[in-house]
Short mmCIF file of C-alpha atoms and ligand atoms in Angstrom, two decimals:
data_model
loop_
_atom_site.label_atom_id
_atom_site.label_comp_id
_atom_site.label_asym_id
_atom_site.label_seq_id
_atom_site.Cartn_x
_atom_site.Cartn_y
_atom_site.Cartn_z
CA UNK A 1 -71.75 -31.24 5.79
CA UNK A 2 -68.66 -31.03 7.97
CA UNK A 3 -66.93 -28.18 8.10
CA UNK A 4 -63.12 -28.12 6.73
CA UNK A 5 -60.12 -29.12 9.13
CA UNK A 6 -58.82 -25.51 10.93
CA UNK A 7 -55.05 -26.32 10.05
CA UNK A 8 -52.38 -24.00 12.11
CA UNK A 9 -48.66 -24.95 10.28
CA UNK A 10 -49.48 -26.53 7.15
CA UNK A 11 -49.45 -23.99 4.40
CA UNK A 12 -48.27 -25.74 1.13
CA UNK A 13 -48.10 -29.02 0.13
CA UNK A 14 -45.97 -30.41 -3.05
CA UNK A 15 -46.90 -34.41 -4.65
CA UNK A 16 -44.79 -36.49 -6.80
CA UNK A 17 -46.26 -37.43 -9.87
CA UNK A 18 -45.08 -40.55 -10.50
CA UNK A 19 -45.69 -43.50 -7.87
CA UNK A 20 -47.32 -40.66 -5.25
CA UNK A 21 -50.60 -39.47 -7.50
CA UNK A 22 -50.49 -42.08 -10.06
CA UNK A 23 -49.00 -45.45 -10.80
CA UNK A 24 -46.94 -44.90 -13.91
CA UNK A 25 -43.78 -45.95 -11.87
CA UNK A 26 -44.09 -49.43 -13.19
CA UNK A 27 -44.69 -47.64 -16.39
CA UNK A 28 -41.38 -46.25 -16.80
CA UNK A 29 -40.04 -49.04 -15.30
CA UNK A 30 -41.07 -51.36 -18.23
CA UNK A 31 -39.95 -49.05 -20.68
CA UNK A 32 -36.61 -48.82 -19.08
CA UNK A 33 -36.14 -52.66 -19.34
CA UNK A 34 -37.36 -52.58 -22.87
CA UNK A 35 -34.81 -50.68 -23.77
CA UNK A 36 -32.31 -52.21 -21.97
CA UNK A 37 -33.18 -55.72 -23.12
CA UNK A 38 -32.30 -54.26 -26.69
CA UNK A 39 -29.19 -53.43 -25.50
CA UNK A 40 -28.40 -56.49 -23.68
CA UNK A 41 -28.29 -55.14 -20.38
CA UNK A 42 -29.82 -57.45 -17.92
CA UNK A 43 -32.15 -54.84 -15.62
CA UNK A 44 -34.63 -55.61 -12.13
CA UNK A 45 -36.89 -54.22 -10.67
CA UNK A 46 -34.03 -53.33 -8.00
CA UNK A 47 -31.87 -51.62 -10.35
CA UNK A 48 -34.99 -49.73 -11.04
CA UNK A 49 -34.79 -48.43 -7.71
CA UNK A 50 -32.42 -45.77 -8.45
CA UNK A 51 -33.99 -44.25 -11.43
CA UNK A 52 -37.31 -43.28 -9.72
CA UNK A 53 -37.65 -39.26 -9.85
CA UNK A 54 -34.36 -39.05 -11.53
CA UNK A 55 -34.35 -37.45 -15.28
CA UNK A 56 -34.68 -39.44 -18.60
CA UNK A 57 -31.18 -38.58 -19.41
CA UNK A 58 -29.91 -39.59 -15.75
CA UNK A 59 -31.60 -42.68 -15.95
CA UNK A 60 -30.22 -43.26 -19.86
CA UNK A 61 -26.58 -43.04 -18.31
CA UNK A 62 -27.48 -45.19 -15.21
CA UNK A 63 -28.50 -47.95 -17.39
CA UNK A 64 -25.62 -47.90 -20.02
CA UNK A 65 -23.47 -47.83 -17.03
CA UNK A 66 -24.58 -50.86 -15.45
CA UNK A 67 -24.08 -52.71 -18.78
CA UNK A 68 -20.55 -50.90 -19.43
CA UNK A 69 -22.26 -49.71 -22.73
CA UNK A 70 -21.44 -46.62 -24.08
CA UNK A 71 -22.98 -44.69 -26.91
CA UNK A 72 -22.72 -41.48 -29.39
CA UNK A 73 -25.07 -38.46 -28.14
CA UNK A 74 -26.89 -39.02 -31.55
CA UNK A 75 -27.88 -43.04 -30.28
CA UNK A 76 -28.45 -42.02 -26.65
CA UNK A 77 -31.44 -39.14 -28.12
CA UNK A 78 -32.32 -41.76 -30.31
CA UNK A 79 -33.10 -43.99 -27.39
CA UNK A 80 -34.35 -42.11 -25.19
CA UNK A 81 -36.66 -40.94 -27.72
CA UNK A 82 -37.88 -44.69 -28.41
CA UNK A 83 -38.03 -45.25 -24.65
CA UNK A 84 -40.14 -42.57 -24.19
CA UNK A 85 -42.56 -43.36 -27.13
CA UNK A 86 -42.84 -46.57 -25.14
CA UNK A 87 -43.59 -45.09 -21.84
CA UNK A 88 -46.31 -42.89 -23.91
CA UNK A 89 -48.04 -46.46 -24.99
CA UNK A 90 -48.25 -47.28 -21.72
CA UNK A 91 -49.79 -44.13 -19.93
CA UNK A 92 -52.62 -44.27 -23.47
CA UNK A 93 -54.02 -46.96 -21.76
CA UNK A 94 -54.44 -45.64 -17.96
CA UNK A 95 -57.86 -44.94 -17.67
CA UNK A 96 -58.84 -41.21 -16.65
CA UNK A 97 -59.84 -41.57 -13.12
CA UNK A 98 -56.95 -44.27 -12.56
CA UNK A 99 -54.88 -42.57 -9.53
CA UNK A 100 -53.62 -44.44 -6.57
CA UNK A 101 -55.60 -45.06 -3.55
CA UNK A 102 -56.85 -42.19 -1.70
CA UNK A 103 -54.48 -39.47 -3.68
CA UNK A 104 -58.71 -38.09 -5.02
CA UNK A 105 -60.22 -37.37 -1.71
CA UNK A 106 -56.80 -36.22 -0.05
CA UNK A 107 -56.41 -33.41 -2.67
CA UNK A 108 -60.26 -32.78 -2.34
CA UNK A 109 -59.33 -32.33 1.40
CA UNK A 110 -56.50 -30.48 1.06
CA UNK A 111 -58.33 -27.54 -1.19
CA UNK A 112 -61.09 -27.10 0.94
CA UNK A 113 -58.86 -26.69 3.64
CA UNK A 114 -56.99 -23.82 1.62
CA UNK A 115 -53.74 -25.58 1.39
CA UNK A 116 -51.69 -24.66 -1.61
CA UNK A 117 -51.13 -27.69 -3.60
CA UNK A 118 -48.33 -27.96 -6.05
CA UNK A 119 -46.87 -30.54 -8.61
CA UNK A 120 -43.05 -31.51 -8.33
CA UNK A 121 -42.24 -33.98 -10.98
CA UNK A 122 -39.16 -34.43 -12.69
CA UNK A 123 -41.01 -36.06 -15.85
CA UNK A 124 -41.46 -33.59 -18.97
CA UNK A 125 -44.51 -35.85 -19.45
CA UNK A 126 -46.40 -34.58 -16.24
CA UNK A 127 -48.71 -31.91 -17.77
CA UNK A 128 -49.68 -34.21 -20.19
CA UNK A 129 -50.66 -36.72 -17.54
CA UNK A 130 -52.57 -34.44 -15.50
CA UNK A 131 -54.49 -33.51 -18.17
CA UNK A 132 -55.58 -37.23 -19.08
CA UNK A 133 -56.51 -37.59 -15.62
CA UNK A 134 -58.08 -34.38 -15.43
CA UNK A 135 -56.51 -33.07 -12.25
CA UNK A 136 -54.74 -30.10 -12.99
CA UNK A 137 -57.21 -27.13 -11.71
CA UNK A 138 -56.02 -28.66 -8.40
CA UNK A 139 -52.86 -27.22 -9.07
CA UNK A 140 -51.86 -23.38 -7.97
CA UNK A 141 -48.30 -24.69 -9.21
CA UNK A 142 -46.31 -27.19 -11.31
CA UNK A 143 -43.24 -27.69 -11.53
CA UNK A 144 -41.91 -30.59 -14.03
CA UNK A 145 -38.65 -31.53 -15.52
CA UNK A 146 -39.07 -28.66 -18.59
CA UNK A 147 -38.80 -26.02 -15.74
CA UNK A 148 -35.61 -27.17 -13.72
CA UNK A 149 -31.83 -27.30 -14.57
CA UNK A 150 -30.91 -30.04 -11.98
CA UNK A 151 -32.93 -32.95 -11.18
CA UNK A 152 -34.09 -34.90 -7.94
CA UNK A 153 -32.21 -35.14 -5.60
CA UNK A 154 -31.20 -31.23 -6.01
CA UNK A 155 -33.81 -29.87 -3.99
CA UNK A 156 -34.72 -27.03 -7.36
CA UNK A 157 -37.91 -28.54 -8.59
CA UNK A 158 -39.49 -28.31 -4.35
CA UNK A 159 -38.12 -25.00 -3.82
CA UNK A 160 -38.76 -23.26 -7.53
CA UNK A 161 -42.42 -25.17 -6.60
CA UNK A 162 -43.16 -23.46 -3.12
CA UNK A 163 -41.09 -20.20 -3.68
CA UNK A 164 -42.66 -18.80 -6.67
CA UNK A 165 -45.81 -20.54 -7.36
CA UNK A 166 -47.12 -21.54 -4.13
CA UNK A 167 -45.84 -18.57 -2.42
CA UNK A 168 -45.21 -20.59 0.76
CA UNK A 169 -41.97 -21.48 2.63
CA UNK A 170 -40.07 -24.59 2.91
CA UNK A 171 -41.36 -24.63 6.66
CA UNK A 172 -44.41 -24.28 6.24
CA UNK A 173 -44.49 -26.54 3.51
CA UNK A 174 -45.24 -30.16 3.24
CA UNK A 175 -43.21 -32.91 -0.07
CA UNK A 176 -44.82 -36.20 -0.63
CA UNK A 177 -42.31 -38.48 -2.39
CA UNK A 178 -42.16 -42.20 -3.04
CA UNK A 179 -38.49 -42.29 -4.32
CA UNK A 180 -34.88 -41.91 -2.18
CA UNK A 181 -34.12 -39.15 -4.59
CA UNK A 182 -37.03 -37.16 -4.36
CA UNK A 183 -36.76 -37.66 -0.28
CA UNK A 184 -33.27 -36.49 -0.31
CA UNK A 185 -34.18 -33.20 -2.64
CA UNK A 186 -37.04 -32.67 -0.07
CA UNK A 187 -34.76 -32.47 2.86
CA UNK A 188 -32.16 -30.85 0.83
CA UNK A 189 -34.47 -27.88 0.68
CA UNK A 190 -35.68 -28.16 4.33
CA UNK A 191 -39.11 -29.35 3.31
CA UNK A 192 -40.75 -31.76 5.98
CA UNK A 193 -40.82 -35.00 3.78
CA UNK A 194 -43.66 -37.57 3.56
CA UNK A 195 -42.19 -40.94 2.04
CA UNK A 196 -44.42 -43.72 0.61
CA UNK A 197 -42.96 -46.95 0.70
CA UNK A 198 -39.94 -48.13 2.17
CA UNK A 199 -37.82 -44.99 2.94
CA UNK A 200 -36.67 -44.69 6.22
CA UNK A 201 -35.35 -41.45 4.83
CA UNK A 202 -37.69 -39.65 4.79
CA UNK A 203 -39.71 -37.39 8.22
CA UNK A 204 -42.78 -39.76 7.68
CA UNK A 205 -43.10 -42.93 6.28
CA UNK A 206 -46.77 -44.10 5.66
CA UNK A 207 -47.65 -47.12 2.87
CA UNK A 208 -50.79 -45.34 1.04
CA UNK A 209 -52.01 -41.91 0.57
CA UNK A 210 -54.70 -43.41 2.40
CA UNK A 211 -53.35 -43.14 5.60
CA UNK A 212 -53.26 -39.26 5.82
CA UNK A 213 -55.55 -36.54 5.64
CA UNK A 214 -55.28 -32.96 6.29
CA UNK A 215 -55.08 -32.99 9.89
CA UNK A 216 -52.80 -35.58 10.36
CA UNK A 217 -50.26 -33.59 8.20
CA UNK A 218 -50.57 -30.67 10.26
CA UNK A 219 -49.93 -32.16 13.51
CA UNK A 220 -47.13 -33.97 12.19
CA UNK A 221 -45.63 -30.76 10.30
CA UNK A 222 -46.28 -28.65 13.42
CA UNK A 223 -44.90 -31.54 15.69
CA UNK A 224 -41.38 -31.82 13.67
CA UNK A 225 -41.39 -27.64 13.97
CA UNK A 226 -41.54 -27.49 17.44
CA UNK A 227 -38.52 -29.65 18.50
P1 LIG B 1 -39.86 -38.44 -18.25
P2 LIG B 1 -41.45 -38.12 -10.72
C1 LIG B 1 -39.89 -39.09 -12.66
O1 LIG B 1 -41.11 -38.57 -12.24
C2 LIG B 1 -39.92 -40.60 -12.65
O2 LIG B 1 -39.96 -41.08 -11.32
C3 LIG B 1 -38.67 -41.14 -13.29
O3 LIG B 1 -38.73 -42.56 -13.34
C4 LIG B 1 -38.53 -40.58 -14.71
O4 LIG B 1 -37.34 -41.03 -15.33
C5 LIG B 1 -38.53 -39.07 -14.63
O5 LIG B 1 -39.73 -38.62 -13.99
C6 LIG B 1 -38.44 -38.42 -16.00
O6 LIG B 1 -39.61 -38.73 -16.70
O7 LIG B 1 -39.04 -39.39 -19.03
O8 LIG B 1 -41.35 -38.63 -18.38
O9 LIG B 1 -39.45 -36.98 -18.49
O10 LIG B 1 -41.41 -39.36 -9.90
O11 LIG B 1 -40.41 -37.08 -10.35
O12 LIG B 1 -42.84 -37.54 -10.85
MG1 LIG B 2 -41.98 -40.53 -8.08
#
């Protein structure tokens, strides 16, 4: 067996849930146009864009503002209640070992390597879907949208994450994120930010999980520290 990676900088490191560890981006997504189809508020997969990592009520608001709509507080929990109920469908049918591509053996990786590995999600459904997938004793912390005030891109849900259940320090301390907001809250919070997809935002920008491992996250993190 080989032994573990020695890593010298990297410390912590803090996943998305959603589009980072497991595909139920397009999930919400087809929810969100659901509901807005009801309303009859035309909605892409580009005005999608701007609703990753954001909050259910942030994204509620984004939609009925695109479509000039505007609704009592009773109709708006009303649907956001339906949208989620939708969403819920959908993540019934992921199958339990569904994650994206290489997200499994990365996290192996990463714990036998002794790096602390925490959830930052703004979803209140994120327990839940660590549990389906049966991932969450890989977790020394998680942070999801029931524990934060302020959402993505207020850097809250990285820095609650690292500060008090991680116990490591933004420097020390690596964000994977596949959404601008989620970048922006990384950086926010002086966390050296991993982006998946097209984010030129963001300290690293790779296309798949599968692309890093342990050591390439070190050299980077201790690489960006040493400018
Ligand atoms: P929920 P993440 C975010 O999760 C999603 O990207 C975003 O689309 C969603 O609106 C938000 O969670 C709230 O989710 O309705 O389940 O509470 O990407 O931060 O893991
Ligand atoms: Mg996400």
């Amino acid at each position: 067996m080989t032994a573990p990676a020695s890593l010298t900088a990297l410390k912590g490191i803090i996943f998305d849930l959603d589009g980072v560890l497991v595909d139920t981006a397009q999930f919400h997504f087809r929810a969100w146009k659901r509901l807005a189809g009801e309303l009859g508020i035309p909605f892409t997969a580009h005005d999608n864009e701007a609703l990753k990592g954001v909050s259910r009520r942030d994204s509620l608001e984004h939609i009925l503002a695109l479509g000039k709509v505007s609704l009592t507080e009773e109709e708006k929990n009303g649907r956001m209640a339906q949208k989620n109920a939708w969403y819920l469908e959908l993540v019934n049918e992921l199958p339990p070992d569904d994650m994206l591509p290489g997200a499994k053996s990365l996290l192996d990786e990463l714990r036998t390597c002794g790096v602390r590995i925490g959830l930052g999600s703004s979803s209140r459904n994120a327990e839940l879907i660590l549990q389906k997938l049966n991932i969450s004793g890989y977790f020394d912390g998680v942070v999801d949208g029931n524990k934060i005030s302020k959402s993505k891109p207020d850097p809250e849900v990285f820095t609650l994450c690292a500060l008090h259940y991680l116990h490591t320090q933004p420097s020390d301390t690596i964000v994977v994120e596949d959404a601008r907001s989620g970048v922006e809250a990384a950086r926010a919070g002086g966390f050296f930010c991993v982006g998946i997809g097209h984010l030129p935002q963001a300290d690293m920008v790779i296309a798949s999980l599968e692309q890093i491992n342990a050591t390439l996250l070190d050299q980077a993190l201790q690489a960006y520290r040493s400018v």
